[in-house]
Coordinates of C-alpha atoms in Angstrom, one line a residue:
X84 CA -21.3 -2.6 -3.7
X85 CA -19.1 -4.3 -6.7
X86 CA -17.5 -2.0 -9.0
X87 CA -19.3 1.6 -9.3
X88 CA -22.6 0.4 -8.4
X89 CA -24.3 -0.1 -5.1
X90 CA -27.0 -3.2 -4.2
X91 CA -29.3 -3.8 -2.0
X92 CA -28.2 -4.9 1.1
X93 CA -24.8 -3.3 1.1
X94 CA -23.8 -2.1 4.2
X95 CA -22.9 2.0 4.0
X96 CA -21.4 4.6 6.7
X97 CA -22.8 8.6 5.8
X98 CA -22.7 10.8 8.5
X99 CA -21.0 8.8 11.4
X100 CA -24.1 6.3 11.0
X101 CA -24.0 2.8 9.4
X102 CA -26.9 2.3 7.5
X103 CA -28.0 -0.7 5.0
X104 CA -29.9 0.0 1.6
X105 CA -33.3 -1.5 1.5
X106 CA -34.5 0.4 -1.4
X107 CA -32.8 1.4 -4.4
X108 CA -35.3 3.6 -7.1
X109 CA -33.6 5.4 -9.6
X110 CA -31.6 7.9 -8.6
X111 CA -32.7 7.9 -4.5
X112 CA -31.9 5.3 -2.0
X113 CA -34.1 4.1 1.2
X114 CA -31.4 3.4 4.2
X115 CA -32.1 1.5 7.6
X116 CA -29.9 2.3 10.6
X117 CA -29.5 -0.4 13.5
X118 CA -32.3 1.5 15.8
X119 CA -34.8 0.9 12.6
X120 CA -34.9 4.8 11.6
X121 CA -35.4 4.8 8.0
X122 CA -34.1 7.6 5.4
X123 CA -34.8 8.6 2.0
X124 CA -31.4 10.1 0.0
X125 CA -30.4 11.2 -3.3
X126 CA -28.0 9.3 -4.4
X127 CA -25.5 11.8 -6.1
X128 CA -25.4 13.5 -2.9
X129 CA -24.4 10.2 -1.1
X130 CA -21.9 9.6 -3.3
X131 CA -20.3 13.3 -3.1
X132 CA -20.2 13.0 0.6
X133 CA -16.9 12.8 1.8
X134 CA -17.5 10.7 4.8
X135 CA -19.5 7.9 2.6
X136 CA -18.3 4.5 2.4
X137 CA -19.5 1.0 1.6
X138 CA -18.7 -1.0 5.1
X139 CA -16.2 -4.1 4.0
X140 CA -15.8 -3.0 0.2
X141 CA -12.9 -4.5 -1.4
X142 CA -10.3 -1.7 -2.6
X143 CA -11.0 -0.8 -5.8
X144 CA -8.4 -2.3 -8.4
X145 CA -8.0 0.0 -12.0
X146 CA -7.4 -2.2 -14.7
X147 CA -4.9 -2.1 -17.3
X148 CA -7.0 -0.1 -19.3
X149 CA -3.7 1.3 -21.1
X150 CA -2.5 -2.3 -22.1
X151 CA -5.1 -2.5 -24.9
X152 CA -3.2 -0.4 -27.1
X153 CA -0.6 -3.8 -27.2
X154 CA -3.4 -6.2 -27.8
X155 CA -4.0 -7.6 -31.4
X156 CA -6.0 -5.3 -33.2
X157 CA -8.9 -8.0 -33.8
X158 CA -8.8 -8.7 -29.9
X159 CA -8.9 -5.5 -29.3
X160 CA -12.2 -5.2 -31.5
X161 CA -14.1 -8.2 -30.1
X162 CA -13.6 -6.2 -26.5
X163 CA -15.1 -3.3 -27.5
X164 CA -17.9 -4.9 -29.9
X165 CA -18.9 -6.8 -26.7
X166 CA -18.7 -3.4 -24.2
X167 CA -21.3 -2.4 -26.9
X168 CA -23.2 -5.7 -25.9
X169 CA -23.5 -5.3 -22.5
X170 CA -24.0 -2.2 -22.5
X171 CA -27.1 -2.5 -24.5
X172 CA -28.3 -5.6 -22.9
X173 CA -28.1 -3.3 -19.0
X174 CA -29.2 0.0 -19.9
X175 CA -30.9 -0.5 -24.1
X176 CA -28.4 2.0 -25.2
X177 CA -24.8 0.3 -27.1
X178 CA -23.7 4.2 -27.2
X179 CA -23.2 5.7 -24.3
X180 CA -23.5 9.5 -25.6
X181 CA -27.7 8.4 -25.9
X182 CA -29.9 7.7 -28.2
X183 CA -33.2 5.7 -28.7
X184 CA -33.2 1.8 -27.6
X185 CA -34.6 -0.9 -29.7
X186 CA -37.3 -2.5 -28.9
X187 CA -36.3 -5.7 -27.7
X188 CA -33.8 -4.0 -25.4
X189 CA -35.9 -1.6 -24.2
X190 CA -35.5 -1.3 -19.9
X191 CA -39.1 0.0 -20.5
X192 CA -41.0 -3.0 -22.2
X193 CA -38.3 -5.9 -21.2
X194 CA -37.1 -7.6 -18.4
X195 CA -32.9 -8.2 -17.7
X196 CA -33.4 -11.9 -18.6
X197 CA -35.2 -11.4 -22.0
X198 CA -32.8 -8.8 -22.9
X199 CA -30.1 -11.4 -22.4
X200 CA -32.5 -13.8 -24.3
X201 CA -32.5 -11.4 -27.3
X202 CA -28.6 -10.5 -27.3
X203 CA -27.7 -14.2 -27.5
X204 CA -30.1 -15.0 -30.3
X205 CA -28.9 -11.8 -32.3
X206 CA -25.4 -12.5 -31.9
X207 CA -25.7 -16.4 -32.9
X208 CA -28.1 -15.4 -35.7
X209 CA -25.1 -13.1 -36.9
X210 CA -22.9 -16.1 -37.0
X211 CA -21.1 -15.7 -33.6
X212 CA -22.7 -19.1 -31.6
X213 CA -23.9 -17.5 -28.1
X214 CA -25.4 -18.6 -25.2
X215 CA -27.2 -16.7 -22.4
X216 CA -24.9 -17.9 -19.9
X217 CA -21.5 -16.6 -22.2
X218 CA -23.5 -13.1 -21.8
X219 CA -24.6 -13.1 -18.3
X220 CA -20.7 -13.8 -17.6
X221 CA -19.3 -11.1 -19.9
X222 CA -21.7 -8.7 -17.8
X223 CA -20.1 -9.7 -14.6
X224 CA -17.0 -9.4 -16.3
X225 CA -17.5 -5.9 -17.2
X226 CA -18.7 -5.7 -13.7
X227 CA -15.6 -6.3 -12.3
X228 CA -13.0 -5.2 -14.7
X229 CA -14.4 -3.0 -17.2
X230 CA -13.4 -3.8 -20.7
X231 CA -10.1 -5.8 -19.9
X232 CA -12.6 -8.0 -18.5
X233 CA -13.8 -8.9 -21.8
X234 CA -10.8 -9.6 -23.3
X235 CA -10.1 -13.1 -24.2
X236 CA -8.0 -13.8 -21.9
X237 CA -6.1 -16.7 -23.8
X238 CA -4.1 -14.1 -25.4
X239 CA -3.1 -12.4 -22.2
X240 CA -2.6 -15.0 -20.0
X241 CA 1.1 -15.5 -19.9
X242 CA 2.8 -18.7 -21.2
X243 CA 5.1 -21.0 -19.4
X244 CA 8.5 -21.9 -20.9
X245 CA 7.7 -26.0 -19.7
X246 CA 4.4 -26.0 -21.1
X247 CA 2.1 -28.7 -19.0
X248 CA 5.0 -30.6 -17.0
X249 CA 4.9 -32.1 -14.1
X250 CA 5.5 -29.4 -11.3
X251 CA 7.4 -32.2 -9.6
X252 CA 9.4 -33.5 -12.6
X253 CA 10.7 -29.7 -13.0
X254 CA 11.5 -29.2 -9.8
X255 CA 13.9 -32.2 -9.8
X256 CA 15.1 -31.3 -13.1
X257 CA 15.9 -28.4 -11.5
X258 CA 17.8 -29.5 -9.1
X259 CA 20.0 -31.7 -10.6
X260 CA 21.2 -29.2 -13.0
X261 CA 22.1 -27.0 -10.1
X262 CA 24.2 -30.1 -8.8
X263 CA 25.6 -30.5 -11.7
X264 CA 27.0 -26.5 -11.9
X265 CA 30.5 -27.8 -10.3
X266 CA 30.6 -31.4 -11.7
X267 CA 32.1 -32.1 -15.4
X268 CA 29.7 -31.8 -18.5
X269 CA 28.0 -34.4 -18.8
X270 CA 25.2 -36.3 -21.3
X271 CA 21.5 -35.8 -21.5
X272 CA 20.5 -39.3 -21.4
X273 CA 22.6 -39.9 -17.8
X274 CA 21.3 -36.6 -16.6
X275 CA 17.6 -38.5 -17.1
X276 CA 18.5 -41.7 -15.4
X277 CA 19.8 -39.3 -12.4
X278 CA 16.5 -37.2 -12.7
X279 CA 14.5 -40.9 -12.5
X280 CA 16.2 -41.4 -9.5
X281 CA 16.0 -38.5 -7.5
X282 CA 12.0 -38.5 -8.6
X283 CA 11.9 -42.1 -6.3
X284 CA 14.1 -41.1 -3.4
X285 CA 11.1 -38.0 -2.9
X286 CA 8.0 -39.3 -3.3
X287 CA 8.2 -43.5 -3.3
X288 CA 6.4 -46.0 -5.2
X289 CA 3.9 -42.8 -6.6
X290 CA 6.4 -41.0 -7.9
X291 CA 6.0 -39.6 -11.6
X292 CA 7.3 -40.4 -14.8
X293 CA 10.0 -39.2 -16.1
X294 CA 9.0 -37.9 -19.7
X295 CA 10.4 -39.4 -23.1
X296 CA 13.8 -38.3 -23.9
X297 CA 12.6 -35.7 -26.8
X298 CA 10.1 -34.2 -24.4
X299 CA 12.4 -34.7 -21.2
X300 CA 15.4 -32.7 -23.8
X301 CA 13.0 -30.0 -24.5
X302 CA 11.8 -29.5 -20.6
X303 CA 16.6 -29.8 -20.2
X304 CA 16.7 -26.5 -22.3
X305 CA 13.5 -25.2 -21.3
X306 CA 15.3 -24.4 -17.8
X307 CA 18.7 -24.2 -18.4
X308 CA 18.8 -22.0 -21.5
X309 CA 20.2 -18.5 -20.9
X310 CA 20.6 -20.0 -17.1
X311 CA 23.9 -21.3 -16.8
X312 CA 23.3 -24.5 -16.4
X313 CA 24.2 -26.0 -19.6
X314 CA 27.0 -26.0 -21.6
X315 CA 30.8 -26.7 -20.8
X316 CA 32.2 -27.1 -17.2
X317 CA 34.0 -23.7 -17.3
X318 CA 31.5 -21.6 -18.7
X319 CA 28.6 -23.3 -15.9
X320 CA 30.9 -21.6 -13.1
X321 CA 31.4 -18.7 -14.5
X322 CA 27.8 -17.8 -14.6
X323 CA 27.6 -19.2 -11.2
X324 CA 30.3 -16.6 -10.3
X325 CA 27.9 -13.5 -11.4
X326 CA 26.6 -11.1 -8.6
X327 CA 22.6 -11.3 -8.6
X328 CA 20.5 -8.5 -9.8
X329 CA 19.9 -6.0 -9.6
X330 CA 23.2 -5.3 -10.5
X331 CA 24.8 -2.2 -9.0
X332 CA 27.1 0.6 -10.6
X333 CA 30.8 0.2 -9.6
X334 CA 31.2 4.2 -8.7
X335 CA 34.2 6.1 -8.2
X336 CA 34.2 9.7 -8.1
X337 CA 38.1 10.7 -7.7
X338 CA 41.1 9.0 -8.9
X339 CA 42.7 6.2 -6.7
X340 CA 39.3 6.1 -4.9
X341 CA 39.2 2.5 -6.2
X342 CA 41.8 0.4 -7.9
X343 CA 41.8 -2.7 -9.3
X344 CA 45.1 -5.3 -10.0
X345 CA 45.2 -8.5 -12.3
X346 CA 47.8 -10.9 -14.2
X347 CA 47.0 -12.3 -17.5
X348 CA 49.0 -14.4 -20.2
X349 CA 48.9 -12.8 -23.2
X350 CA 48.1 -14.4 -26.8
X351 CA 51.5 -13.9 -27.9
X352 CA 55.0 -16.1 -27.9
X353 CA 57.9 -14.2 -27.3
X354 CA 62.2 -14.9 -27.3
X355 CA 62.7 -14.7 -23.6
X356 CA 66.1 -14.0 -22.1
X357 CA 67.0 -17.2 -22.0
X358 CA 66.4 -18.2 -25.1
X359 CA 63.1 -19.9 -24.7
X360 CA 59.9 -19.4 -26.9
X361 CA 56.9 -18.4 -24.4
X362 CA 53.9 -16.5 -23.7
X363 CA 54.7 -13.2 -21.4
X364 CA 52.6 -12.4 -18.7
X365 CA 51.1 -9.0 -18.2
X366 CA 50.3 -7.7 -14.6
X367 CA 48.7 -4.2 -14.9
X368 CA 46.5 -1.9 -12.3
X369 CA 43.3 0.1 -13.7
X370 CA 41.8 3.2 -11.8
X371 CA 38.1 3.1 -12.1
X372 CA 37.7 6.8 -11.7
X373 CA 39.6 7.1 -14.5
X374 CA 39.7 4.2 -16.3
X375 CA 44.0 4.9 -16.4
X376 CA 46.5 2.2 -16.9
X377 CA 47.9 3.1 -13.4
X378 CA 51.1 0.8 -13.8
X379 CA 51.7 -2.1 -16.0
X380 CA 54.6 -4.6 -15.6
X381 CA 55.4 -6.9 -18.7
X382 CA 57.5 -10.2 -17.2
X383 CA 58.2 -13.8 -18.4
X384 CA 55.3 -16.0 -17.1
X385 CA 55.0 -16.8 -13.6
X386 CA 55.1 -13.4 -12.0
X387 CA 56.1 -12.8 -8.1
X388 CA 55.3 -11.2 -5.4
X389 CA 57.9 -8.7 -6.0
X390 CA 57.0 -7.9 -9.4
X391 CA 53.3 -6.8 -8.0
X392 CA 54.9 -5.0 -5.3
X393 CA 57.1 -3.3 -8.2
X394 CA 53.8 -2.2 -9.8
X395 CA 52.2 -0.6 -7.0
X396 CA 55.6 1.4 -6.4
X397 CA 55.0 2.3 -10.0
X398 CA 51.9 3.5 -9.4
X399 CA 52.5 5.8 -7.0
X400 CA 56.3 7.2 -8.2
X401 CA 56.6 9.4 -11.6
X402 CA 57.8 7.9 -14.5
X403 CA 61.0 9.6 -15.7
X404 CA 61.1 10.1 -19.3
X405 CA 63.6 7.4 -21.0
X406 CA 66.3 8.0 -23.8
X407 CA 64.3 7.7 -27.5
X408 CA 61.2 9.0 -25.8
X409 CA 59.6 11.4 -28.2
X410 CA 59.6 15.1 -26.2
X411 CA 55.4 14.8 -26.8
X412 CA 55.5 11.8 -24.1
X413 CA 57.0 14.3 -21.1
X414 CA 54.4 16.1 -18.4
X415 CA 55.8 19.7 -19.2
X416 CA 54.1 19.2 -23.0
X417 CA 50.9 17.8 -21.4
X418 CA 48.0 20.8 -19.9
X419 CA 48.0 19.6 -16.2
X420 CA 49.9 22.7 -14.6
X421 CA 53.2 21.1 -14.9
X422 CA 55.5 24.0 -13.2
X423 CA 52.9 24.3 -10.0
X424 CA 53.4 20.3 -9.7
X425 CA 57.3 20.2 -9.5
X426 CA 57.2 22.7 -7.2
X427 CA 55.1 20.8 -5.0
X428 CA 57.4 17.9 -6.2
X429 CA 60.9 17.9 -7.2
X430 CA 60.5 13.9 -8.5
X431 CA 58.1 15.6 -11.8
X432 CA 61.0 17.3 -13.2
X433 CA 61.7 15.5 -16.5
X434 CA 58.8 13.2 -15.5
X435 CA 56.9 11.3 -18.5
X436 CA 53.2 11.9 -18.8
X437 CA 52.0 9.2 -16.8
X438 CA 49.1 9.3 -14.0
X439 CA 50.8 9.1 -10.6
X440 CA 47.6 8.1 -8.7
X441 CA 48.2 6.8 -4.9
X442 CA 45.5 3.9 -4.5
X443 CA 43.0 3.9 -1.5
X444 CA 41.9 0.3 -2.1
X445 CA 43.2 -2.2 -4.2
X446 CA 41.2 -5.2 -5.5
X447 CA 42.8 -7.9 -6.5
X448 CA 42.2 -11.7 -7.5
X449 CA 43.2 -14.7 -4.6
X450 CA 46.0 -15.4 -6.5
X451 CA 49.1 -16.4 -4.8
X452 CA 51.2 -13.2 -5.9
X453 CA 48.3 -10.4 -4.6
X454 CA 47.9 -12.4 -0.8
X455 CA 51.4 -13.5 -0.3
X456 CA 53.4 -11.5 2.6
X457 CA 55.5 -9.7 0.7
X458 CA 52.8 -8.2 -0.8
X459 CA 50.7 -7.4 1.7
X460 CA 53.4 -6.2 3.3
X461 CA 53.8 -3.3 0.5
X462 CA 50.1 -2.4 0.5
X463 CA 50.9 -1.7 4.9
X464 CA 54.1 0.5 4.1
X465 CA 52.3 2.6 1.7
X466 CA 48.3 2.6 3.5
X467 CA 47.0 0.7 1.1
X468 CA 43.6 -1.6 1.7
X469 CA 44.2 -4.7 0.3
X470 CA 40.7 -6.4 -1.0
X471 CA 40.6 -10.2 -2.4
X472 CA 37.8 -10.7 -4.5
X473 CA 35.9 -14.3 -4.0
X474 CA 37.2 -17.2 -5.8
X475 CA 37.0 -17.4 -9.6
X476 CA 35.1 -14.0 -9.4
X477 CA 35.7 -12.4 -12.5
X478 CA 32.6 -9.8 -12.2
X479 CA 34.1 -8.5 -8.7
X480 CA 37.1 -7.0 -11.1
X481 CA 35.0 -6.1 -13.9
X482 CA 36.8 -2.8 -15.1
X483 CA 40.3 -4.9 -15.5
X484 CA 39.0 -8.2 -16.9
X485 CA 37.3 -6.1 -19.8
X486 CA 40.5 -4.3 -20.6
X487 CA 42.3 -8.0 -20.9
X488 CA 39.8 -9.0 -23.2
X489 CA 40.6 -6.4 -25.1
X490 CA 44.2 -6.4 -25.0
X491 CA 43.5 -10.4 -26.1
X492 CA 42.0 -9.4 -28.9
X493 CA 44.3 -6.6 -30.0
X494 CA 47.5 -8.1 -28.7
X495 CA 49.1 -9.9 -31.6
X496 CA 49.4 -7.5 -34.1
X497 CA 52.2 -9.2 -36.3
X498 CA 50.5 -12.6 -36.1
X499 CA 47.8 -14.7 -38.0
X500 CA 46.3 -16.1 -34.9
X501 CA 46.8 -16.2 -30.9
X502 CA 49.4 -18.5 -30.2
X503 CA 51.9 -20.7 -33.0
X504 CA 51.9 -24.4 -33.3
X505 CA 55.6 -26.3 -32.9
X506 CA 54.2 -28.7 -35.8
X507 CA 53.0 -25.7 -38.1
X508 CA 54.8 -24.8 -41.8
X509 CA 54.8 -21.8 -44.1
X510 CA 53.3 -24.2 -46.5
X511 CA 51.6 -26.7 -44.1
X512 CA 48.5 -25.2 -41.5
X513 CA 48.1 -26.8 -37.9
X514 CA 46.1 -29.4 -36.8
X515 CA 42.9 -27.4 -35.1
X516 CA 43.1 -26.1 -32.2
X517 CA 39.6 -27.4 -29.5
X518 CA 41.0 -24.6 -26.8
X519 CA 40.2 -21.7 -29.0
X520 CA 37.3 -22.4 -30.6
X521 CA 34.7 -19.7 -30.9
X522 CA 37.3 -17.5 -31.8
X523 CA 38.2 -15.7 -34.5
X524 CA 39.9 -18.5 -37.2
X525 CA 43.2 -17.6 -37.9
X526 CA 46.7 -19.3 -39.5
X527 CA 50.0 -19.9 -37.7
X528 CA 52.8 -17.4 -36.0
X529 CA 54.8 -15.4 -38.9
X530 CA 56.8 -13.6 -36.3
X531 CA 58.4 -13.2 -33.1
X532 CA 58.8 -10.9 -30.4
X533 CA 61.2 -10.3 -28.3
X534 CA 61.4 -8.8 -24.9
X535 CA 64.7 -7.3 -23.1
X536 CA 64.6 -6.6 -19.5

């Protein structure tokens, strides 16, 4: 049995017997069981018995009958002008809802082979060049798959991004992009001597070909495109560094549930103490639940272990409200129940409006300030689970890397561009700038900042 239809010679189980069909007449069936007992059925009630079944069919596969709606509209039409075809060619009837059959496709005064005779010549006569053969296969196509099966299948067949290379070529291709992930950027043209080589040390004097450069270029972007493999050293790891799909939700239902710590320099110079013109550093703990500033802790660059260990006290100690505060900025003026909460705590009276969220976990980068003693030994006094994220992970601390980028971007409000040049003029731009470029273009520092501790 192929399909819907059943043949002679298929095997069938009905009624706890297998039988085989020696006779198929119409609409009844002659079956032979293994003792030689011989039965005459009808075949619609074989086929509505529930216990029927064709011994060894293959399951029967639906095609993607709904996919035709995406096809080309004239692809679309040559399917269903050849279901008419076939259809007339088997049964002498292109519609299905009846109807009186032509002559030369009548079941009644032709044979199956001349009515394939007569479909081929009527369709090359029409200016369409067909053979018996192309009809006889877009019957067993039909057969099979129904009218997907006589779509061209050129259009649906899905393309490959190296076109006709060598499997073998873009397997080692491959692979020596993937070496060169941690490595410094280097030049197509050493990246297909390298590929030459590796192509002998695997398969010897038969090895293939490396392609020309402009085709061996095309087959370079082909893979590494949109992969992370190309492009500068820094940018190569980082995509390295990404999780693999499917990517998961970070989810945190209640505040402190999961927080996350990270240093940053910001885009800014500023007068330190000292004197000195520098870039501050910015240390500052997100709650995901939230998505709160927990603490933040704004120091002269190189931060210590005490100044993280400040910011997780921070964190979980209220903020008392400081002299030229405006009165708005105080908890009593906010709507959490403010007189409930000092009664609970005497440390909220005169408190600022700032989230005092105790942290469950704390996820920090392998930085030397966030796993140094000191700071581990805060995270113990207060209960805290200290969790280091891999090396030069930046996804694993998604929430807080996003808020740096856009504290980067926003950061220098009183300033042309992200950081001054010593050798820049009011009159006179600086030289360009390699380390920022991508970025929005900008001119020179007009002002400075200055930070008081």
């Amino acid at each position: 049995m192929k399909g819907n239809t059943l043949a002679v010679g298929d095997r069938v189980r009905l009624e706890g017997r297998e039988w085989t069909v020696v006779v198929l007449a119409g609409s009844s069936a002659r079956l032979l069981d293994e003792a030689g007992a011989v039965a005459a059925v009808s075949l619609p009630h074989v086929f509505a018995d529930p216990g029927f079944e064709v011994v060894g069919a293959a399951p029967p596969v639906v095609p993607p009958f709904a996919l035709l709606d995406a096809l080309p509209e004239d692809v679309r039409n040559r399917a269903l002008a050849w279901e008419r075809h076939v259809r007339e060619v088997e049964s002498g009837l292109a519609d299905p809802r009846g109807g009186t059959p032509r002559a030369q496709y009548d079941p009644a005064l032709r044979n199956l082979t001349q009515r394939e005779k007569a479909k081929a010549a009527e369709l090359t006569d029409a200016g369409t060049p067909t053979s018996v053969a192309t009809v006889r296969r877009m019957r067993a196509r039909y057969r099979s798959k129904g009218v997907w099966g006589l779509v061209d299948q050129r259009v649906v067949r899905p393309g490959s991004p190296v076109g006709r290379a060598d499997p073998r070529v873009v397997e080692a291709v491959s692979a020596v992009l993937r070496e060169q992930r941690e490595r410094s950027t280097g030049t197509l043209t050493a990246m297909r001597v390298r590929v030459g080589w590796l192509l002998e040390d695997r398969f010897g004097p038969g090895a293939p070909a490396v392609p020309p450069p402009s085709t061996f270029n095309r087959l370079v972007h082909a893979l590494g495109d949109g992969q992370g493999l190309l492009g500068s050293a820094v940018r190569r790891r980082a995509h390295a560094c990404r999780p693999e799909p499917p990517f998961r939700v970070t989810v945190a239902l209640r505040p402190g549930e999961l927080v996350m710590m990270d240093s940053t320099s910001l885009d800014v110079f500023a007068v330190m103490a000292d004197g000195v013109l520098d870039r501050p550093e910015l240390t500052i703990a997100i709650d995901v639940a939230t998505r709160a500033i927990c603490a933040a802790v704004l120091r002269p660059p190189g931060s210590s272990a005490v100044d993280a260990a400040v910011l997780l006290a921070e964190m979980v100690a209220p903020m008392r409200m400081r002299p030229g505060w405006d009165a708005n900025l105080a908890m009593r003026r906010s709507i959490v129940p403010y007189e409930r909460l000092v009664g609970l705590d005497k440390r909220l009276e005169g408190a600022a409006a700032w989230p005092v969220i105790v942290p469950e976990p704390v996820v920090v980068a392998q930085g030397k300030v966030f796993v140094s003693s000191s700071f581990v030994a805060a995270c113990e006094s207060l209960g805290v689970s200290l969790q280091p994220v891999p090396p030069a992970n930046g996804p694993a601390k998604g929430h807080v890397e996003r808020t740096f980028d856009e504290r980067h971007s926003g950061t220098p409000t009183s300033t042309e561009s992200p950081t001054p040049h010593s050798d820049a003029t009011d009159d006179q731009p600086p030289p360009p700038n390699h380390s920022h470029r991508g970025r929005r273009p900008g001119g020179w520092l007009t002002a400075h900042h200055t930070l008081t501790y």
